[in-house]
mmCIF file of C-alpha atoms in Angstrom:
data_model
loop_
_atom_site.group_PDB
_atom_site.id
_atom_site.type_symbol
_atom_site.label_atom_id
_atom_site.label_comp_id
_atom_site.label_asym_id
_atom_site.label_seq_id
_atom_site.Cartn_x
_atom_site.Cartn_y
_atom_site.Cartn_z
ATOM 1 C CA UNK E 1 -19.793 -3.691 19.009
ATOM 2 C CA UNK E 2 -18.928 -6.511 16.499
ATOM 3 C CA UNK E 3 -18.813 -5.319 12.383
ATOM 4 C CA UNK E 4 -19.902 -7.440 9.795
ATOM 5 C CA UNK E 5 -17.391 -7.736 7.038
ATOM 6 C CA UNK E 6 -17.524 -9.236 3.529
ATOM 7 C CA UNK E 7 -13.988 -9.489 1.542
ATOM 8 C CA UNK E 8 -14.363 -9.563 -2.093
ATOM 9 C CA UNK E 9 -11.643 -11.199 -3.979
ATOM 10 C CA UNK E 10 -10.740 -13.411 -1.078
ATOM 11 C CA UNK E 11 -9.776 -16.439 -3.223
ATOM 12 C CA UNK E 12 -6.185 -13.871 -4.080
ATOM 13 C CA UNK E 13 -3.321 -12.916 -2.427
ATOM 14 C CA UNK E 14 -4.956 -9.932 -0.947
ATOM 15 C CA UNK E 15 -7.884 -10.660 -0.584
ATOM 16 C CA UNK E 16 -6.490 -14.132 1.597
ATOM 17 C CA UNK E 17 -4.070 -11.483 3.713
ATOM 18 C CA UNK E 18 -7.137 -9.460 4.562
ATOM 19 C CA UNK E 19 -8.697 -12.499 5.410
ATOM 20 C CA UNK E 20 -5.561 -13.730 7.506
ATOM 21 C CA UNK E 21 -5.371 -9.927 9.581
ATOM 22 C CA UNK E 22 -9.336 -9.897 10.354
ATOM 23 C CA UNK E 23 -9.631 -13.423 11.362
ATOM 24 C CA UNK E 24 -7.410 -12.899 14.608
ATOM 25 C CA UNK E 25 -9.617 -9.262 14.934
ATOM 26 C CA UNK E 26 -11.875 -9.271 18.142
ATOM 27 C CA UNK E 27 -14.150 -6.427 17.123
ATOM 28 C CA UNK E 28 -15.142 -8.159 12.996
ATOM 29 C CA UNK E 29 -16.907 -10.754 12.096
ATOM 30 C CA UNK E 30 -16.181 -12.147 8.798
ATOM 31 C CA UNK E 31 -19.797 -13.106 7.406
ATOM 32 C CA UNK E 32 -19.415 -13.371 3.811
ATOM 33 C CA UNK E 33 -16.632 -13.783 0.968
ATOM 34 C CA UNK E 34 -17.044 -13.715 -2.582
ATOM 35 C CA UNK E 35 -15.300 -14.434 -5.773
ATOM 36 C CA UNK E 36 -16.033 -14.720 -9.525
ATOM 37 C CA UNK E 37 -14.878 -18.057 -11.112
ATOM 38 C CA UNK E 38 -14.016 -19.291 -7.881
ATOM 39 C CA UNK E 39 -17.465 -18.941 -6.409
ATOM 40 C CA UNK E 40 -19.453 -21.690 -5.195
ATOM 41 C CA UNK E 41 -16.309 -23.409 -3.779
ATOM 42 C CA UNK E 42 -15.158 -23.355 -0.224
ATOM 43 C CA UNK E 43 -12.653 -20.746 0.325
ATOM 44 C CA UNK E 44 -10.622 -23.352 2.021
ATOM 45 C CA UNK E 45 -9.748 -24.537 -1.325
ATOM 46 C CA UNK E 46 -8.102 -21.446 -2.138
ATOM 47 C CA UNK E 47 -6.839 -20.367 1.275
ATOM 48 C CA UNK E 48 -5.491 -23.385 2.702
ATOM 49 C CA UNK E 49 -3.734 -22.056 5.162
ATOM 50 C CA UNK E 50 -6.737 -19.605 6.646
ATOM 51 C CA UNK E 51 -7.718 -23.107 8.475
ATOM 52 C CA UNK E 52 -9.931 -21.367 11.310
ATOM 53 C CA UNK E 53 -12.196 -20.122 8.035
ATOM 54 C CA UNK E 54 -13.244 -23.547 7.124
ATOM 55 C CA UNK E 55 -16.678 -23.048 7.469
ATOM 56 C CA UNK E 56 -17.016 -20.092 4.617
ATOM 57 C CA UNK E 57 -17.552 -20.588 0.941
ATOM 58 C CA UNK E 58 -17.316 -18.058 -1.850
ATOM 59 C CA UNK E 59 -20.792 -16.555 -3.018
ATOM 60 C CA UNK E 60 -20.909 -14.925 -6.196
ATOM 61 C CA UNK E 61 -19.455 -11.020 -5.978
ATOM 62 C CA UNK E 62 -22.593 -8.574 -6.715
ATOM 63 C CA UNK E 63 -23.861 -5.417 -5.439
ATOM 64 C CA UNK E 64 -26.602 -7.262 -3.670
ATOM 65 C CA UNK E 65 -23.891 -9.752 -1.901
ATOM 66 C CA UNK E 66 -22.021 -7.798 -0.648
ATOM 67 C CA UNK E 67 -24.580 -5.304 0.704
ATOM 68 C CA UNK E 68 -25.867 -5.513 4.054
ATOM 69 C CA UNK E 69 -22.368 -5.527 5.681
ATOM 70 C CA UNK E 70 -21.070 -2.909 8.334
ATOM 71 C CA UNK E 71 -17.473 -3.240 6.256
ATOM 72 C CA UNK E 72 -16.639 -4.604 2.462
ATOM 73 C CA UNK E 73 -13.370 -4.704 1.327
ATOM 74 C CA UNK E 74 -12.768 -4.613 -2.195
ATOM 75 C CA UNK E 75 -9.546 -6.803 -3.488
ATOM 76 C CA UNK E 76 -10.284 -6.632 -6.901
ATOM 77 C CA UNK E 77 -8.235 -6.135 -10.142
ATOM 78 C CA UNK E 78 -7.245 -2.747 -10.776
ATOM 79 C CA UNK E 79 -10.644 -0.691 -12.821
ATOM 80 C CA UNK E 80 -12.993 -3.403 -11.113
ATOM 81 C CA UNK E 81 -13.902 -2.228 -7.744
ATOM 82 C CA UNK E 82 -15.837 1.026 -8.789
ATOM 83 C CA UNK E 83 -18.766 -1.273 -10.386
ATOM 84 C CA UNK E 84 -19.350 -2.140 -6.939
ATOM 85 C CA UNK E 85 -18.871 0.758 -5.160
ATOM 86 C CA UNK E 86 -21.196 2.466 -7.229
ATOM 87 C CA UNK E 87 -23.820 0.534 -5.866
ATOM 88 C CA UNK E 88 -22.656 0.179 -2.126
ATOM 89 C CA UNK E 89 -23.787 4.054 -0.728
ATOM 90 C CA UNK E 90 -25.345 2.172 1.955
ATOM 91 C CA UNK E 91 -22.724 0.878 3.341
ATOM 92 C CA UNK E 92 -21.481 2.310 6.160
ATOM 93 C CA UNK E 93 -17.410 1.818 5.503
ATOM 94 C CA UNK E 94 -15.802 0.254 1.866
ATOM 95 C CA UNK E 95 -12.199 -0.562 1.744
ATOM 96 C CA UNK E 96 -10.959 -0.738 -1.782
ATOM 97 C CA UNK E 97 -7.212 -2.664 -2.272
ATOM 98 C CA UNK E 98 -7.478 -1.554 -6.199
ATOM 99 C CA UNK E 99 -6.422 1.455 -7.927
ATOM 100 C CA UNK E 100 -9.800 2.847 -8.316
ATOM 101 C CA UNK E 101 -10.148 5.089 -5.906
ATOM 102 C CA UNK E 102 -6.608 6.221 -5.486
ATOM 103 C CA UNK E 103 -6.016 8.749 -7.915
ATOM 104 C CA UNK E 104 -7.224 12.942 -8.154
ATOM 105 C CA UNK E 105 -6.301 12.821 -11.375
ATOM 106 C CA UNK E 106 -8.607 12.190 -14.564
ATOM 107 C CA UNK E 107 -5.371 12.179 -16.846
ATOM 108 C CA UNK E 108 -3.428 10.080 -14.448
ATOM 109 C CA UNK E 109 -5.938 7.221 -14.544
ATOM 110 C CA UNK E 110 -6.390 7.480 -18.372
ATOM 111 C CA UNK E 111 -2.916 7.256 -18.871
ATOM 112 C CA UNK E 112 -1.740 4.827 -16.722
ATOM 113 C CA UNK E 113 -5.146 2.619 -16.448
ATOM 114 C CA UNK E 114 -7.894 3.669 -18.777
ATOM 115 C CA UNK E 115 -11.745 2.807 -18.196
ATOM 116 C CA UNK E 116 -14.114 4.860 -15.962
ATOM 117 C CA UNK E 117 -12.468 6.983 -13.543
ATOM 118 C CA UNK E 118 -13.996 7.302 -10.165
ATOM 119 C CA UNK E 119 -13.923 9.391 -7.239
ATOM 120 C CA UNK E 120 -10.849 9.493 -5.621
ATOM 121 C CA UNK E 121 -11.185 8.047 -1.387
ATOM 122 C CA UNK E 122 -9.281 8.949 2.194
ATOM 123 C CA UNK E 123 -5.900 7.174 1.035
ATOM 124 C CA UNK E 124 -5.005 4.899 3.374
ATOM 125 C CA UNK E 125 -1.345 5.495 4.482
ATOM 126 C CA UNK E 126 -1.640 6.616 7.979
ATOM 127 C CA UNK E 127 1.994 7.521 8.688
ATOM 128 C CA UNK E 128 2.045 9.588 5.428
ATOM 129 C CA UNK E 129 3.843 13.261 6.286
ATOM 130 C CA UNK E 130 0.705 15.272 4.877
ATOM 131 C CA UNK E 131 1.649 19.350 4.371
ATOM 132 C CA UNK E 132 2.714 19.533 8.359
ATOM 133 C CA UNK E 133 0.093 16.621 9.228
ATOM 134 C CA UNK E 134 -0.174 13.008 8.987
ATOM 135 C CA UNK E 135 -2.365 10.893 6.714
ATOM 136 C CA UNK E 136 -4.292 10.083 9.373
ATOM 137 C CA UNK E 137 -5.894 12.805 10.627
ATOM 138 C CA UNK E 138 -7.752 12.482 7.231
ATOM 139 C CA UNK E 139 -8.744 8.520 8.049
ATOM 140 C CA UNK E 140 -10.468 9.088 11.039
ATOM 141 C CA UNK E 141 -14.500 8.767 10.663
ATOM 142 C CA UNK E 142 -13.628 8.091 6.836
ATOM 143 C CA UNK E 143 -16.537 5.655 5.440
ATOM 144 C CA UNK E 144 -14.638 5.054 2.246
ATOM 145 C CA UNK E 145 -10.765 4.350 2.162
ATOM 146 C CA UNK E 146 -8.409 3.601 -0.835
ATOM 147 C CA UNK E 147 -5.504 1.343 0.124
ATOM 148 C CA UNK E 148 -2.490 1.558 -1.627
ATOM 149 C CA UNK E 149 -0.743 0.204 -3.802
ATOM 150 C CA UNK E 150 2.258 -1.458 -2.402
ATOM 151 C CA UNK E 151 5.532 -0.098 -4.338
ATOM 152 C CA UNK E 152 4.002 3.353 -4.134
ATOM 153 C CA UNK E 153 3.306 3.660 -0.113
ATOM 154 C CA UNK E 154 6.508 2.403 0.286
ATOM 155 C CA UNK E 155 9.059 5.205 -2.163
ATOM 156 C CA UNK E 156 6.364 7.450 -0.866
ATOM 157 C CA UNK E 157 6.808 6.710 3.260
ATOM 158 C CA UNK E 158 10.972 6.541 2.441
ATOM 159 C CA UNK E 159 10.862 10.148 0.614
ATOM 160 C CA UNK E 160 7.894 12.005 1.896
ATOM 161 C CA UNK E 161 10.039 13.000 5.321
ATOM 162 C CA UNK E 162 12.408 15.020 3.304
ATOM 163 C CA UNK E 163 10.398 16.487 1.058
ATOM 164 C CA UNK E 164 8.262 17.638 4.176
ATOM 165 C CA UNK E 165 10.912 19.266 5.663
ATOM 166 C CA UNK E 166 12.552 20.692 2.257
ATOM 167 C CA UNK E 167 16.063 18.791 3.129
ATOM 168 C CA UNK E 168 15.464 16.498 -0.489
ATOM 169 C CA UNK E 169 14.879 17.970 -3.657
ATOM 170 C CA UNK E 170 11.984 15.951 -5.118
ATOM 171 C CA UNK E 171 12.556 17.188 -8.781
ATOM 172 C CA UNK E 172 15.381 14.296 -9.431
ATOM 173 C CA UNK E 173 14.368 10.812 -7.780
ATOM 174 C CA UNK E 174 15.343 7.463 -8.598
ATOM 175 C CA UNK E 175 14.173 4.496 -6.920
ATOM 176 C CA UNK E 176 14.945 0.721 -7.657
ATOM 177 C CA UNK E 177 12.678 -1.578 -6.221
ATOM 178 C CA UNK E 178 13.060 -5.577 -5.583
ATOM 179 C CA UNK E 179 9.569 -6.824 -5.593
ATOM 180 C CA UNK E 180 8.350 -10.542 -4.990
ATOM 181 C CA UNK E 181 5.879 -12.051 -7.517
ATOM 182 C CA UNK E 182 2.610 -11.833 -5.145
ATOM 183 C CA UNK E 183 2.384 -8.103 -5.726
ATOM 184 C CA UNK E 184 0.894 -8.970 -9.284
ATOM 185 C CA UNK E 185 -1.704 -11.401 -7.953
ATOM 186 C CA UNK E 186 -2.922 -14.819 -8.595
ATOM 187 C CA UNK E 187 -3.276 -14.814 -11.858
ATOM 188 C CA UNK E 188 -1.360 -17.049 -14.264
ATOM 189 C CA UNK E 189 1.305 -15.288 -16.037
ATOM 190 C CA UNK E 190 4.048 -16.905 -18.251
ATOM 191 C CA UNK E 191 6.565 -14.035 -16.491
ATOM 192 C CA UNK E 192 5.383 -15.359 -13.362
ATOM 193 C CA UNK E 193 5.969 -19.006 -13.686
ATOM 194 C CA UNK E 194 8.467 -20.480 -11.003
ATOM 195 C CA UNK E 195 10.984 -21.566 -14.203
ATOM 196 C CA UNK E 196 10.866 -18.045 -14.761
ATOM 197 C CA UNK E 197 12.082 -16.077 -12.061
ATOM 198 C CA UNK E 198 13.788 -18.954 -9.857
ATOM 199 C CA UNK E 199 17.714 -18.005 -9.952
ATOM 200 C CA UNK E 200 16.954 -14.560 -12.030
ATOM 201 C CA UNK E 201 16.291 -10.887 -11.674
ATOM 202 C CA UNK E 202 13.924 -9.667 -14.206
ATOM 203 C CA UNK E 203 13.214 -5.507 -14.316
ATOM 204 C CA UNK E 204 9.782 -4.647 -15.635
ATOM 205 C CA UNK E 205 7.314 -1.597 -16.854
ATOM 206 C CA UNK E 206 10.886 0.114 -17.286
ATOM 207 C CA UNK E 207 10.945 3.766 -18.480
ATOM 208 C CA UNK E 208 8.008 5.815 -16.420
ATOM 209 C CA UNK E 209 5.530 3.139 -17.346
ATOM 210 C CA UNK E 210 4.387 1.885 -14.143
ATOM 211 C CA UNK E 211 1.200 2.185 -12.777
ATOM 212 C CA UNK E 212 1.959 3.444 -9.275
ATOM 213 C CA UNK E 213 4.247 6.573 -10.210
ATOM 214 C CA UNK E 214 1.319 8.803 -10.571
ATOM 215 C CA UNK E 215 0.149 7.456 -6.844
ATOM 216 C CA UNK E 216 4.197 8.184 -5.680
ATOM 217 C CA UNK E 217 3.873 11.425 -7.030
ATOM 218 C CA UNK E 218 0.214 12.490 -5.846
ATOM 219 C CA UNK E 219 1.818 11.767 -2.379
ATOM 220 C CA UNK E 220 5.196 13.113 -2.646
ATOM 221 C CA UNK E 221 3.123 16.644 -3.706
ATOM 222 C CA UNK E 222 0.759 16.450 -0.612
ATOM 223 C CA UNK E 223 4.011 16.046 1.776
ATOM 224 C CA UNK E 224 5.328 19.590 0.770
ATOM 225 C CA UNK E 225 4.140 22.307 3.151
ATOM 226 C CA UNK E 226 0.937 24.095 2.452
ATOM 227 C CA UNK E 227 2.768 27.206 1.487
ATOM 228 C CA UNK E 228 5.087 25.796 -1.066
ATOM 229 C CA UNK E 229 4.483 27.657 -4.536
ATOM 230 C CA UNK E 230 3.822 24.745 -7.742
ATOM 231 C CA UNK E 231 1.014 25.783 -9.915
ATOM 232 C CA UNK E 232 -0.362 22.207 -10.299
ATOM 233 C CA UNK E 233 -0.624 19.443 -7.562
ATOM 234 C CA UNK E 234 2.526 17.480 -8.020
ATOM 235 C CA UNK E 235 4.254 20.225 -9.781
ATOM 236 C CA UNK E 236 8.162 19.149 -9.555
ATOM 237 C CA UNK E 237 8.155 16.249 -8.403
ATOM 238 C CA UNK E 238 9.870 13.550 -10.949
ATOM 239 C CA UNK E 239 10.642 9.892 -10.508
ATOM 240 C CA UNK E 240 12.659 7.372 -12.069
ATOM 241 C CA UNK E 241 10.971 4.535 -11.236
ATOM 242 C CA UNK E 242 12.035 0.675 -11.768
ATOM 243 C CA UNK E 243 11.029 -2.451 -10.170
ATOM 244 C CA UNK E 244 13.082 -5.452 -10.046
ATOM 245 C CA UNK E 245 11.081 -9.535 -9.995
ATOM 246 C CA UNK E 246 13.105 -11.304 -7.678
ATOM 247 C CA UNK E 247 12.775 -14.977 -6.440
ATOM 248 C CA UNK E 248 11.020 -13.882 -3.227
ATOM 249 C CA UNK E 249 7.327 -14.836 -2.758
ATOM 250 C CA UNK E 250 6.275 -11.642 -0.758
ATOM 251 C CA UNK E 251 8.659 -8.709 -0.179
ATOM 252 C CA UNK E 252 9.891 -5.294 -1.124
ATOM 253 C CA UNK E 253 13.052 -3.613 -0.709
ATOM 254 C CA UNK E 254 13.241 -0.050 -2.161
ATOM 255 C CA UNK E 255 16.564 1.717 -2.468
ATOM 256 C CA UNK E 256 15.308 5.557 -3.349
ATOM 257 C CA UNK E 257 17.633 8.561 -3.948
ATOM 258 C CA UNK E 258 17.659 12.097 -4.375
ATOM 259 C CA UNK E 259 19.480 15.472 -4.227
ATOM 260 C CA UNK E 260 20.354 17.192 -1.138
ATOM 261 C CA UNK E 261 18.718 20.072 -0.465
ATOM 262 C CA UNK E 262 21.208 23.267 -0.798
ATOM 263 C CA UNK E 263 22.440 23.903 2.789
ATOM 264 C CA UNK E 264 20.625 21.028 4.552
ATOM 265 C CA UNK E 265 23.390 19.727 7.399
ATOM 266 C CA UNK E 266 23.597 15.714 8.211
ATOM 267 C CA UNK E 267 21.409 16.839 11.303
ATOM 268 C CA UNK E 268 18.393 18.197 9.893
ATOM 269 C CA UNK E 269 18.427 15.508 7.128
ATOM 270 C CA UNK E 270 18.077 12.400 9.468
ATOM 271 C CA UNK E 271 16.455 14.433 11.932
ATOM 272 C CA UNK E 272 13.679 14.939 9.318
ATOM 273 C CA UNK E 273 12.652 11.144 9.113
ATOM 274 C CA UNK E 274 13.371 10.885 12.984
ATOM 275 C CA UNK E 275 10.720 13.633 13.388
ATOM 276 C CA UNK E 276 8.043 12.160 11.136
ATOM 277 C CA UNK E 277 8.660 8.450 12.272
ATOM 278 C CA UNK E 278 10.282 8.543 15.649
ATOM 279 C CA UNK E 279 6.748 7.956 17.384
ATOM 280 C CA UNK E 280 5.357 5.139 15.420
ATOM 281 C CA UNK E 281 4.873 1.992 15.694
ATOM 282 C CA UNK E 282 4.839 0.735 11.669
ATOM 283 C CA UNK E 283 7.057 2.322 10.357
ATOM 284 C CA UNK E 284 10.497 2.709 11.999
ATOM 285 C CA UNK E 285 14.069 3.826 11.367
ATOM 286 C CA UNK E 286 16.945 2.075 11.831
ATOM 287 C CA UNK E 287 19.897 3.447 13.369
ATOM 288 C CA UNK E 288 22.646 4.959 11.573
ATOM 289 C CA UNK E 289 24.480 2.741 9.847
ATOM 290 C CA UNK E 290 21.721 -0.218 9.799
ATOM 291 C CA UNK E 291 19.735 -1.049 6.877
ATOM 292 C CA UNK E 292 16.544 -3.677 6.687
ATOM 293 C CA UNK E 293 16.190 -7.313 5.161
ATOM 294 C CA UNK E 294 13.115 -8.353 3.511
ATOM 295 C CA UNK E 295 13.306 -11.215 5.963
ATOM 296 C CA UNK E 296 12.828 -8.675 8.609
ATOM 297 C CA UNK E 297 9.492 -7.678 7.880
ATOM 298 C CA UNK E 298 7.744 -11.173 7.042
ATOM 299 C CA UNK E 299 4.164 -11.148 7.739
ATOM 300 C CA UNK E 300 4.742 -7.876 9.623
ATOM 301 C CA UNK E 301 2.831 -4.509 9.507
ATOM 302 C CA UNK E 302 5.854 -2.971 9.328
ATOM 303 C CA UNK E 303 7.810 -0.422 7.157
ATOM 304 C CA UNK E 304 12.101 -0.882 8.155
ATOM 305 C CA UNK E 305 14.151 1.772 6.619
ATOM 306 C CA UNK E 306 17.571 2.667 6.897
ATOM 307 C CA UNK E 307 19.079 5.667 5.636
ATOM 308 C CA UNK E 308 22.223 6.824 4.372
ATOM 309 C CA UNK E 309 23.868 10.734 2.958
ATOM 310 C CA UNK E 310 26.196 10.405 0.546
ATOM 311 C CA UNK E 311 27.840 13.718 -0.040
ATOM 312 C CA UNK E 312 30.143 12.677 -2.137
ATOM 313 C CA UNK E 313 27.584 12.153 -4.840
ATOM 314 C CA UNK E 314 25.140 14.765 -2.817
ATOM 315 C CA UNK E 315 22.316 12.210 -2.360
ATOM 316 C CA UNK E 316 20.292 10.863 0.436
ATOM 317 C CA UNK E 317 19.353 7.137 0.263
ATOM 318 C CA UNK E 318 16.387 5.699 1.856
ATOM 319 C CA UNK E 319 16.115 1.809 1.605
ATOM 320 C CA UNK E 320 12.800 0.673 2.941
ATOM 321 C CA UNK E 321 11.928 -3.025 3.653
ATOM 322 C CA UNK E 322 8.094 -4.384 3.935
ATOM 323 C CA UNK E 323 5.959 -7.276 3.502
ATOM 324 C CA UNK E 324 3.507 -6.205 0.138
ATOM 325 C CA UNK E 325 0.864 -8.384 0.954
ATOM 326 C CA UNK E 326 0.696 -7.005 4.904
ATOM 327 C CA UNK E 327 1.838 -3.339 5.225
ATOM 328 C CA UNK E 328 1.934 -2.441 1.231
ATOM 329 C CA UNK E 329 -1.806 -3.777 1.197
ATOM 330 C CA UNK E 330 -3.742 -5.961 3.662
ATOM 331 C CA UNK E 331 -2.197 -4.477 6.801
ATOM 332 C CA UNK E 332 -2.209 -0.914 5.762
ATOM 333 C CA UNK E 333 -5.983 -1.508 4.938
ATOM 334 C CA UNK E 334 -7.159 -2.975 8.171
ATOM 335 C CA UNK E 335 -5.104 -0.704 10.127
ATOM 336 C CA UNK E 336 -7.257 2.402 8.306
ATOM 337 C CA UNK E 337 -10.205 0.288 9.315
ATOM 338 C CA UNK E 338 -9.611 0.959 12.766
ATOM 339 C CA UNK E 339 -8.499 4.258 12.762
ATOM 340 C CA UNK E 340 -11.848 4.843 10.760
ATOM 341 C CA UNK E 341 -14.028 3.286 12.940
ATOM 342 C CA UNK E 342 -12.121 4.571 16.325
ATOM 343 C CA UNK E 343 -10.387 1.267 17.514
ATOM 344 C CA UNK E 344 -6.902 0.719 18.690
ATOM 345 C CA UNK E 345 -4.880 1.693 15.403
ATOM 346 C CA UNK E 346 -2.906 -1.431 16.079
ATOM 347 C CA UNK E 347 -5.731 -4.046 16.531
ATOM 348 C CA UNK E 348 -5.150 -7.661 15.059
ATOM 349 C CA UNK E 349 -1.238 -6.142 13.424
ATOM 350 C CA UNK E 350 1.771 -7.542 14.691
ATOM 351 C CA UNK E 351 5.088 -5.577 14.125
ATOM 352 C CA UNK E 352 7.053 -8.851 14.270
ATOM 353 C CA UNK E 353 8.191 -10.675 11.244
ATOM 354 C CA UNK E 354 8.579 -14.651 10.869
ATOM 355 C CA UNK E 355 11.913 -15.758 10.963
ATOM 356 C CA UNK E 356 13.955 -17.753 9.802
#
């Protein structure tokens, strides 16, 4: 069977990578993709590089658009996607890339978004620990998926091992992220002008102000076993959370930390991330000793992590390396689309990066 797909938002960055990922997929055919002030031109203009999509141009996004379609992916701005989804019950499987299906929280969203809050959707994170399960038990036959956002799938795949297996205590983390520019979209930004972040570092949303902690911490909580006591969802579980711009088109590379679990040996600390990530293919740990390059991951599905105990200051550190765009977005979305809809999980995603 062939799907029908339309990609909203496919003159962006994510909306282009989705684009990229399904155009090499032998089971989709992209029939339709729409923007706002972009529509009406060819998507060509926009995604020069997507040269075997020639042929398309951008309609108009609206309800009755992007309706008709086995599949519609949503890469909207955060707080714009549930206008849309509102109106697509018909559909048989939505993909949203925004934030606004993401969230369980009313308070959350109001605080760290505002507008409508909406429903939240299957969260698509398939290697997620999940309470003694993985996320994707809970993909499989969904017919509506939130992707993530990228900073937050990627603290929450480094950490969520230990706090599965109680080795970490979740209560003090602190997590540094370098992040590339394309995480924040096409839009034109003084902060994101090339004269601005070639040859600098620049930290931003500083203090607990960034949108994806809630999402870090929503997953963090559903990681802890089933019986752990917490009277509210993510109960104990603090971050210190700062991103980093650095003069790298796509890319993250997250250092996180946190306390050693009273009594937890070197063995059942690595053993806990060998456990949850020894059998899969996306996300993998390094060796002892080894830690990943954003170069490493490059237009790859693929979560690298490396981690290190420090006893001496009674800390584990996780540093995880991925491509936003692919496995902090585009890839983790299309790989949820085939565990949904019962294909090969790996269908159209390449674990190898581009290099040099």
């Amino acid at each position: 069977m062939t799907y029908s797909v339309a990609v909203s938002g496919a003159s962006g960055y994510a909306g282009g990578e989705i684009l990229r990922i399904l155009a090499a997929h032998p089971d989709v055919e992209i029939r339709t993709v729409t923007a706002h002030s972009n529509a009406g031109q060819p998507l060509i203009q926009h995604q020069p590089h997507l040269r075997s999509l020639a042929h398309l141009t951008l309609a108009e996004t609206s309800p009755e658009v992007l309706a008709g379609h086995d599949i519609v992916f949503l890469a909207l701005p955060h707080g714009q996607s549930g206008q849309y989804t509102d109106a697509l019950g018909d559909t048989p499987l939505v993909i949203d890339a925004g934030a606004d299906h993401r969230l369980e929280s009313v308070a959350d969203w109001d605080r760290f978004y505002g507008g409508d809050f909406h429903e939240p959707w299957a969260y698509g994170v398939p290697e997620l620990p999940v309470a003694g399960a993985k996320q994707r038990e809970r993909l499989v036959g969904a017919s509506r998926i939130a992707a993530p956002g990228c900073n937050a799938s990627t603290v929450s795949l480094s950490l969520a091992p230990g706090v599965a297996a109680g080795v970490i205590d979740p209560s003090d983390i602190v997590s540094v992220l370098a992040v590339g520019p394309s995480g924040a979209g096409k839009s034109l930004k003084t902060n994101l002008l090339a004269a601005e972040i070639l040859g600098t570092a620049n930290p931003y949303a500083v203090g607990g102000s960034h949108r994806h902690i809630p999402e870090i911490r929503q997953a963090l909580a559903a990681a802890r076993p089933s019986n752990a006591e917490r009277t509210t969802a993510d109960e104990g579980i603090r971050i210190s959370f700062t991103p980093v711009l650095v003069p790298m088109s796509r890319g993250i590379l997250a250092t996180s930390t946190a306390p050693i679990t009273p009594g937890a040996t070197d063995d059942e600390i690595r053993g806990a991330w060998e456990s949850a990530y020894g059998d899969e293919t996306f996300v993998q740990l390094l060796p002892a000793g080894q830690f990943p390059r954003t170069a490493d991951v490059l237009g790859a599905n693929t979560a690298l992590m490396g981690l290190a105990i420090d006893r001496a200051a009674n800390r584990v550190i996780v540093v995880t390396a991925v491509d936003n765009l692919v496995k902090g977005t585009a890839g983790a979305a299309v790989q949820s689309m085939n565990i949904a809809l019962g294909l090969a999980e790996g269908t159209s995603l390449s674990v190898n990066g581009v290099a040099p």
